[in-house]
Coordinates of C-alpha atoms in Angstrom, one line a residue:
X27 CA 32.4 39.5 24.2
X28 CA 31.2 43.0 24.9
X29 CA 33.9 45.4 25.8
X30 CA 33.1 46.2 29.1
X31 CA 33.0 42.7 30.1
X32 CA 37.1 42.6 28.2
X33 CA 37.6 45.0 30.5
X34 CA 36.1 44.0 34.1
X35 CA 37.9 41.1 33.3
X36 CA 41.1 42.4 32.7
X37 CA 40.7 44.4 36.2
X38 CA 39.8 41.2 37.8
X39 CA 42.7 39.6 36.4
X40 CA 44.9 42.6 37.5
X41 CA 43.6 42.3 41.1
X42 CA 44.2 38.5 41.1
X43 CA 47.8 39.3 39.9
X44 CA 48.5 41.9 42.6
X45 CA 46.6 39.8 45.5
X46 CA 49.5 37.4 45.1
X47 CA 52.1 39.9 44.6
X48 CA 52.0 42.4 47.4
X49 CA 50.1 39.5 49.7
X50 CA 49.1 41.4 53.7
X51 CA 49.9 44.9 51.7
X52 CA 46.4 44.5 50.0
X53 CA 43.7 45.0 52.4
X54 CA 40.9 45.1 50.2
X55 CA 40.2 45.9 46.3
X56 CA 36.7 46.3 44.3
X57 CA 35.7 47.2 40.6
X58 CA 33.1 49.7 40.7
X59 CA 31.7 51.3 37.1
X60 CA 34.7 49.8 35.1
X61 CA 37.8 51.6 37.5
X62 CA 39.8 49.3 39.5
X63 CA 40.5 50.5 43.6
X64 CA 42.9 48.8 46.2
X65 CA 43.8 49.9 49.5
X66 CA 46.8 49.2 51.1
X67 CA 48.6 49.2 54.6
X68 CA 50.4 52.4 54.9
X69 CA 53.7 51.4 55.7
X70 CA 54.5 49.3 53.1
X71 CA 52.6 52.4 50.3
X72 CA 56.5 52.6 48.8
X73 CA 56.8 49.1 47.9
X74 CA 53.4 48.7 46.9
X75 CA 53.8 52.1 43.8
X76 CA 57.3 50.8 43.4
X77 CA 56.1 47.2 42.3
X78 CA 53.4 49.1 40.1
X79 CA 55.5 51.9 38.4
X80 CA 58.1 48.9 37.7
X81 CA 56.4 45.3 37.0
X82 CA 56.0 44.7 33.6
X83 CA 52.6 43.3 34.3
X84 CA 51.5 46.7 36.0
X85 CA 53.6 49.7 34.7
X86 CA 51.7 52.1 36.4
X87 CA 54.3 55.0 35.6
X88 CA 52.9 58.0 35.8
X89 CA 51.0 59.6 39.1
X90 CA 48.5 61.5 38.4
X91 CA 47.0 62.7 41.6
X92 CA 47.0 62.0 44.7
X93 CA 44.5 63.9 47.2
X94 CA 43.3 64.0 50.9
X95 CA 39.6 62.6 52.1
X96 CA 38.8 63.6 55.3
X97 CA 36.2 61.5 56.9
X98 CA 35.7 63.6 60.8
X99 CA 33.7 60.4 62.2
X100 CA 36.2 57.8 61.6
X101 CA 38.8 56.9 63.9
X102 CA 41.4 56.5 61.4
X103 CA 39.9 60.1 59.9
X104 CA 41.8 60.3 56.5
X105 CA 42.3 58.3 53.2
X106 CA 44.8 58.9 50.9
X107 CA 44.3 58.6 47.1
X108 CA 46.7 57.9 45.0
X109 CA 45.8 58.0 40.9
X110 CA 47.9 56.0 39.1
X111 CA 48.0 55.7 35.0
X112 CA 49.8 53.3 33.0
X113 CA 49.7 54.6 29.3
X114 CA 51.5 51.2 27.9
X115 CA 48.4 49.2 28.8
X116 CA 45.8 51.9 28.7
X117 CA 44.8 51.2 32.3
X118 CA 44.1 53.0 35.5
X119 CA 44.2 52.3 39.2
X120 CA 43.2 54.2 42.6
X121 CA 45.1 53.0 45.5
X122 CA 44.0 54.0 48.7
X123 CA 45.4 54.1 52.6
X124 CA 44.0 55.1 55.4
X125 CA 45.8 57.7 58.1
X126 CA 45.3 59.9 61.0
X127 CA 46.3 63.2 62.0
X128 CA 49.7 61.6 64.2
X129 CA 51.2 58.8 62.2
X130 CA 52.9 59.9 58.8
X131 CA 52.0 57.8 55.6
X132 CA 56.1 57.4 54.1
X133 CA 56.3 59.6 51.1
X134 CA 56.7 58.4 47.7
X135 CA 58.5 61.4 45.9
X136 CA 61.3 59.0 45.8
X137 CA 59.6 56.5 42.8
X138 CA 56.8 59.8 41.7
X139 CA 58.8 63.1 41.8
X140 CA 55.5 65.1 41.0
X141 CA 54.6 63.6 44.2
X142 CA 56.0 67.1 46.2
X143 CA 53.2 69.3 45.5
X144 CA 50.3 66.9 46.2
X145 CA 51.7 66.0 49.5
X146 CA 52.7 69.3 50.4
X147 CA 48.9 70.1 49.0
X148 CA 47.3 67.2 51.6
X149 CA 49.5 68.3 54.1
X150 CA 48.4 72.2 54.2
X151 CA 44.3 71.2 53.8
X152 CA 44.1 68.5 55.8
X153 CA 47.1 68.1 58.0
X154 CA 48.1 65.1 57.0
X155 CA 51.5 64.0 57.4
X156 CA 53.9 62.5 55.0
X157 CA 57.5 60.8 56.5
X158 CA 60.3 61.4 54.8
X159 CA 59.6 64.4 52.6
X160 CA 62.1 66.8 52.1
X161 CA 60.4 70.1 52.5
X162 CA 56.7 69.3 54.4
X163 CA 55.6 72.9 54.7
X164 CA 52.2 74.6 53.8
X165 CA 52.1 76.3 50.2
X166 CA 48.3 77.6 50.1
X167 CA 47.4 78.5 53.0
X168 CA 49.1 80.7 56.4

């Protein structure tokens, strides 16, 4: 078995595992060029990075990054990206949710610390709006 068919199968496997974990959560999920991606209903972003920072089958512990995408024609306008490593199992994994510029996605400094600045970053380019952070206010720019 070649090892980027180990490893497409490994993220299949993952997705199957998390499909039955965090059930109407998941909205969607692909495997595109060997990275896994999952979008998620906002509301319920805490509980989905909780259950991967602390299942055993996941341990997605560390955020890397998580950045604004601002698409002007959609309704829903923004995604938000969250980059997620797990250096136990050597694995990555984007999760994504969508938001617009009124309702708040919940923020998740509480279970990612580092989380402050990259909110507080997507907040002050793109205005988007985070419930629940401690100190929402614009760092780059006036």
């Amino acid at each position: 078995m070649t090892e980027n068919k180990r490893e497409s199968e490994v993220l299949i496997d993952l997705v199957d595992y998390l499909s039955s974990r965090l059930g109407t959560a998941l909205v969607e999920s692909a495997v595109a060029h060997g990275e896994l991606t999952i979008t998620v209903v906002a509301h319920e972003m805490r509980s989905v990075l909780k259950l991967l920072r602390d299942d055993a089958r996941c341990q997605f512990e560390v955020l890397v990054d998580l950045c604004g995408v601002d698409w002007p024609a959609r309704e829903n306008r923004f995604e938000v990206v969250y980059h997620l490593l797990s250096p136990r199992l050597n694995q990555r994994l984007r999760v994504k949710t969508i938001a617009n510029e009124t309702e708040p996605v919940p923020s998740v400094i509480e279970i990612y610390p580092v989380a402050d600045w990259f909110e507080r970053e997507a907040y002050d380019m793109y205005g988007i709006l985070f419930s629940d952070h401690p100190d929402l206010r614009r760092l780059l720019t006036d």
